[in-house]
PDB file of C-alpha atoms in Angstrom:
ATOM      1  CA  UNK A   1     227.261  49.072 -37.808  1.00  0.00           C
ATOM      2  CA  UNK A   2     228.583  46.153 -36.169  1.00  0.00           C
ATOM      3  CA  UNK A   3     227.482  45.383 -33.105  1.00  0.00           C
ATOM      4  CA  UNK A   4     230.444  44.651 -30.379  1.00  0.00           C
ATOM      5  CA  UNK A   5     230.269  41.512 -28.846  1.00  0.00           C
ATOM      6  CA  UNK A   6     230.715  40.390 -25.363  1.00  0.00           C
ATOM      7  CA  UNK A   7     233.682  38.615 -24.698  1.00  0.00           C
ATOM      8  CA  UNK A   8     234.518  35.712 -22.457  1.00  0.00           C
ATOM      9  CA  UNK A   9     238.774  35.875 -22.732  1.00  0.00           C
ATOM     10  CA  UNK A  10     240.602  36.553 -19.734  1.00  0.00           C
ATOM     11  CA  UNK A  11     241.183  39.944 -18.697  1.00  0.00           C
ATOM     12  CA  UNK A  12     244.306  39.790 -16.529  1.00  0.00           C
ATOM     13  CA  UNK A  13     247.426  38.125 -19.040  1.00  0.00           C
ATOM     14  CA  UNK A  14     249.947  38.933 -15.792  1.00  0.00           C
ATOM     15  CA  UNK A  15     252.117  35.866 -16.839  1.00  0.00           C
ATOM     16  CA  UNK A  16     253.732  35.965 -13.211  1.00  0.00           C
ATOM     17  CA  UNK A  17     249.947  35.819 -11.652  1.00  0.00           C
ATOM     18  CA  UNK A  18     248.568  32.717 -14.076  1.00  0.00           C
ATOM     19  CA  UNK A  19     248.963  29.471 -12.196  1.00  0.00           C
ATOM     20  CA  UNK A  20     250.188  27.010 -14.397  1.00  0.00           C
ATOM     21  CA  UNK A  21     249.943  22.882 -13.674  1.00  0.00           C
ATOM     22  CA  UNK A  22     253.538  21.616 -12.966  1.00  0.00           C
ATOM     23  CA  UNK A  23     253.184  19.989 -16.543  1.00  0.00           C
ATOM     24  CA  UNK A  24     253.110  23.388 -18.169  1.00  0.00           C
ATOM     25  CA  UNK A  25     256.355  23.818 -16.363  1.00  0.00           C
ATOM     26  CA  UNK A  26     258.969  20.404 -17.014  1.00  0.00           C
ATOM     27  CA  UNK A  27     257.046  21.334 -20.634  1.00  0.00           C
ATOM     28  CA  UNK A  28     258.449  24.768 -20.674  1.00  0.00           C
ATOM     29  CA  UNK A  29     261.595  23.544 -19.244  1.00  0.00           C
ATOM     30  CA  UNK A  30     262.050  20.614 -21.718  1.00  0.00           C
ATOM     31  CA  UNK A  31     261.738  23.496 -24.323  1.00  0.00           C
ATOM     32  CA  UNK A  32     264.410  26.385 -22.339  1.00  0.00           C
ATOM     33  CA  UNK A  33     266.704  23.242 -22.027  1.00  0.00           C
ATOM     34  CA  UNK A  34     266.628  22.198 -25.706  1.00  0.00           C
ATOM     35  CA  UNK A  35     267.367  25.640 -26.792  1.00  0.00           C
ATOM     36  CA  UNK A  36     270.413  26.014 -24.030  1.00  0.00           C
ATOM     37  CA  UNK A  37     272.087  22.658 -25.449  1.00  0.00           C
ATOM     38  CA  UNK A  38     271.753  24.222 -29.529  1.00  0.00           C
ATOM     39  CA  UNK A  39     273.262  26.799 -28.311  1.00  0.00           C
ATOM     40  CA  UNK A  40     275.941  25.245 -26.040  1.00  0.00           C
ATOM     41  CA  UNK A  41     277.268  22.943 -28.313  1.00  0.00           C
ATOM     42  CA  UNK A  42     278.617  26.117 -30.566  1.00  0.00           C
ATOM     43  CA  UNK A  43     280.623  26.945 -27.654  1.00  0.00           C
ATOM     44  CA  UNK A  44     281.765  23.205 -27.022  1.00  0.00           C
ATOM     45  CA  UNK A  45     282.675  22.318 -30.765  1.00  0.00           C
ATOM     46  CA  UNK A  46     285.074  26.439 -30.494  1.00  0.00           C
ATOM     47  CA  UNK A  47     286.837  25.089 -27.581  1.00  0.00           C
ATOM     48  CA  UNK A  48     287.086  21.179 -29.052  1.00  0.00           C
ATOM     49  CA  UNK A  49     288.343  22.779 -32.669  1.00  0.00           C
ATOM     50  CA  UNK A  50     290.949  25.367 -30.593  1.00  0.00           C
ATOM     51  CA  UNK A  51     292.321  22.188 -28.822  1.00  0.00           C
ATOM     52  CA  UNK A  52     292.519  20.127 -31.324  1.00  0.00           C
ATOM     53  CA  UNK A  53     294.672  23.312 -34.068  1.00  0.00           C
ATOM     54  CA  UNK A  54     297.821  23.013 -31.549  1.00  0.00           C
ATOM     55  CA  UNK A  55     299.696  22.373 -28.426  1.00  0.00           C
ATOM     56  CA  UNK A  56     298.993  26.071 -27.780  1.00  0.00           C
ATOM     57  CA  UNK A  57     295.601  25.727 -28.286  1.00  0.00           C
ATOM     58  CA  UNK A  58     295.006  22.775 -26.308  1.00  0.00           C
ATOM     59  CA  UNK A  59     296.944  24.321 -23.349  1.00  0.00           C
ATOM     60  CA  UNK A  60     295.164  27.667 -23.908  1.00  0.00           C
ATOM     61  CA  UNK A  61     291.557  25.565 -23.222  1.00  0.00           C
ATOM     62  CA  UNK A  62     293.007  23.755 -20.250  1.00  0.00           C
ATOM     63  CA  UNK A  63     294.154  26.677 -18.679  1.00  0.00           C
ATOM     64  CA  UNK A  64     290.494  28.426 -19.719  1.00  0.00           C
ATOM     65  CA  UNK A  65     288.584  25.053 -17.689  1.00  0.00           C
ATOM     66  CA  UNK A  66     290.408  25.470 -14.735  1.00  0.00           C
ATOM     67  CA  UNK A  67     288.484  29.177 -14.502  1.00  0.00           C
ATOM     68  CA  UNK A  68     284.928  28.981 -12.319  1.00  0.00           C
ATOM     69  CA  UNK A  69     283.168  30.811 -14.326  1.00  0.00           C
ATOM     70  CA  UNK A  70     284.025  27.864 -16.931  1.00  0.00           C
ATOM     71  CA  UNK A  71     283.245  25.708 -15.015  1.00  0.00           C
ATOM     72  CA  UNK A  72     280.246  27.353 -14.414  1.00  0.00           C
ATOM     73  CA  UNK A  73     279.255  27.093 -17.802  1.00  0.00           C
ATOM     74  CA  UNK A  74     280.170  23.627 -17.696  1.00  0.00           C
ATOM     75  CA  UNK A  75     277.859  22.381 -15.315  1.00  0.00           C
ATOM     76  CA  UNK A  76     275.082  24.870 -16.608  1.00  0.00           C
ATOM     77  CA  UNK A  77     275.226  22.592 -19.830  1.00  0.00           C
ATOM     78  CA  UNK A  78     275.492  19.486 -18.419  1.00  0.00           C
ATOM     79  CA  UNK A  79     272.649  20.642 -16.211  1.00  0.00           C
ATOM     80  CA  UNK A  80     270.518  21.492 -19.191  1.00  0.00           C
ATOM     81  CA  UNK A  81     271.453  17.820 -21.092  1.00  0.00           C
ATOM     82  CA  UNK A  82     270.535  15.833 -17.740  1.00  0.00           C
ATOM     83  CA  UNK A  83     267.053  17.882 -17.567  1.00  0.00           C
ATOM     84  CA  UNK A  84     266.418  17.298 -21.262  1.00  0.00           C
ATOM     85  CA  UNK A  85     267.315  13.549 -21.430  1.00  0.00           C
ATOM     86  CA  UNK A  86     265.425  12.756 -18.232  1.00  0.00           C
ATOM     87  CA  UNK A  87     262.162  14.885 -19.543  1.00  0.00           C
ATOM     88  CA  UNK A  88     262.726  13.119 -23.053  1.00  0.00           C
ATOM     89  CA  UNK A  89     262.729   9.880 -21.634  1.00  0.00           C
ATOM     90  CA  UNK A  90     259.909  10.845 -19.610  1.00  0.00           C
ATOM     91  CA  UNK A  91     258.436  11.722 -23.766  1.00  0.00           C
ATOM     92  CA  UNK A  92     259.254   8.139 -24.823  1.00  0.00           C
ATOM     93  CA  UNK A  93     257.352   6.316 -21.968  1.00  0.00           C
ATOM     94  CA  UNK A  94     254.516   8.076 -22.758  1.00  0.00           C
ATOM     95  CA  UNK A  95     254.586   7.471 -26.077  1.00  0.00           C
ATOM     96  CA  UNK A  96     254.286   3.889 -25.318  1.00  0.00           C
ATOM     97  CA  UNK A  97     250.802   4.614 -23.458  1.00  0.00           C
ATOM     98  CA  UNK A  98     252.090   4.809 -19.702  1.00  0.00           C
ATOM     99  CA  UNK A  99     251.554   8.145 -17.794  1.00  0.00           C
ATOM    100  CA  UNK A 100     249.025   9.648 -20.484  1.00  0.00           C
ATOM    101  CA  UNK A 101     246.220  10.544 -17.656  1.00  0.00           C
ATOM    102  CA  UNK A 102     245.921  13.263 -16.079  1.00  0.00           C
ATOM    103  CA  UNK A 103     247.446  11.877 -12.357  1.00  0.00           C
ATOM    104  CA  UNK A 104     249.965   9.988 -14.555  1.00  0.00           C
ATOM    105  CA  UNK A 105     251.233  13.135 -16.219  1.00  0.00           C
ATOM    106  CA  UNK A 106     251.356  15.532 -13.084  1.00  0.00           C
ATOM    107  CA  UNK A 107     253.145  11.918 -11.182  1.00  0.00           C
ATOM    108  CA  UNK A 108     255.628  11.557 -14.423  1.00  0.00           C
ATOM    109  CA  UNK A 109     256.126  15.522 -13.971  1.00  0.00           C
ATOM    110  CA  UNK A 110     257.276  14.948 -10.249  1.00  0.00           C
ATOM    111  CA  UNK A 111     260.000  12.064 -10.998  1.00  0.00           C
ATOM    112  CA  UNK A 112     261.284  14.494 -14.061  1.00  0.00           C
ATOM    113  CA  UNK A 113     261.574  17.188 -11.367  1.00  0.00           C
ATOM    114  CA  UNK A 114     263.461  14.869  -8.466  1.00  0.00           C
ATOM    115  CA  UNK A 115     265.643  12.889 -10.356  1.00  0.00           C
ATOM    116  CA  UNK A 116     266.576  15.596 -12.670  1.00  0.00           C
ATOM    117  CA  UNK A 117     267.644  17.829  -9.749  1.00  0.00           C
ATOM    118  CA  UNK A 118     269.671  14.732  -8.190  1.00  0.00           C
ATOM    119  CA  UNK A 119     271.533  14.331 -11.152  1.00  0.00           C
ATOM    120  CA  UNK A 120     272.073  17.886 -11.111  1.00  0.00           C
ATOM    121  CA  UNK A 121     273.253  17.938  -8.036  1.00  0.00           C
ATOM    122  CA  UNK A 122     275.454  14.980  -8.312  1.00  0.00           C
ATOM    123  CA  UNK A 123     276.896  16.650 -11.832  1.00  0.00           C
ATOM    124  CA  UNK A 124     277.772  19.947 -10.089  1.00  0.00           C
ATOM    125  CA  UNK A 125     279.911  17.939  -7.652  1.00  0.00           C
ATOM    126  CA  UNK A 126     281.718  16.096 -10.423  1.00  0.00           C
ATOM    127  CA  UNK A 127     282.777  19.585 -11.708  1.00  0.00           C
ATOM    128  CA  UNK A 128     283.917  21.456  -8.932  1.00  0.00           C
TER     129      UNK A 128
END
């Protein structure tokens, strides 16, 4: 017989009790974003192909962008494209060698964070 060994992994895998570093998180959120805008542009390209089929089409997606939930969805988008570019720019300075340490990451996680929700903001206020 084998015997059992001891083992060192964490007990506890209570996702909403593990404290991640705020890198884990723009990470994860660079990720949730990506996968919003795939799946947002399917509903962008149906509304830009019903516009362009006819005059009724057009009018019937100009009446549908004047609803809030619309707009709602609008913003949500363009929420999830301003996160993603900022992070991915964020990406392409450190692939030049800036902001690789450990302070540099967790600093380059912080402007991701701030300027993202500014433009955010600032987006939200263009729609409605």
């Amino acid at each position: 017989m084998k015997k059992a060994v001891k083992s060192q992994r964490p007990v506890n895998l209570d996702l909403r009790t593990i404290k991640l570093p705020i890198t884990a998180y723009t990470s994860i959120l660079h990720r949730v974003s990506g996968v919003i805008l795939f799946l947002g542009i399917a509903l962008l390209l149906l509304a830009l192909d019903t516009s362009l089929s006819s005059e009724e089409g057009f009018a019937t997606v100009q009446a549908y962008l004047g609803s809030p939930l619309v707009k709602l969805v609008i913003w949500a988008l363009l929420s999830a494209l301003l996160y993603h570019l900022v992070a991915g720019i964020r990406h392409l300075i450190m692939d030049t060698g800036h902001g690789e340490t450990l302070q540099g990451g967790k600093l380059g996680s912080k402007i991701v964070l701030v300027v993202s929700a500014v433009l955010i903001v600032l987006a939200g206020v263009w729609v409605w």
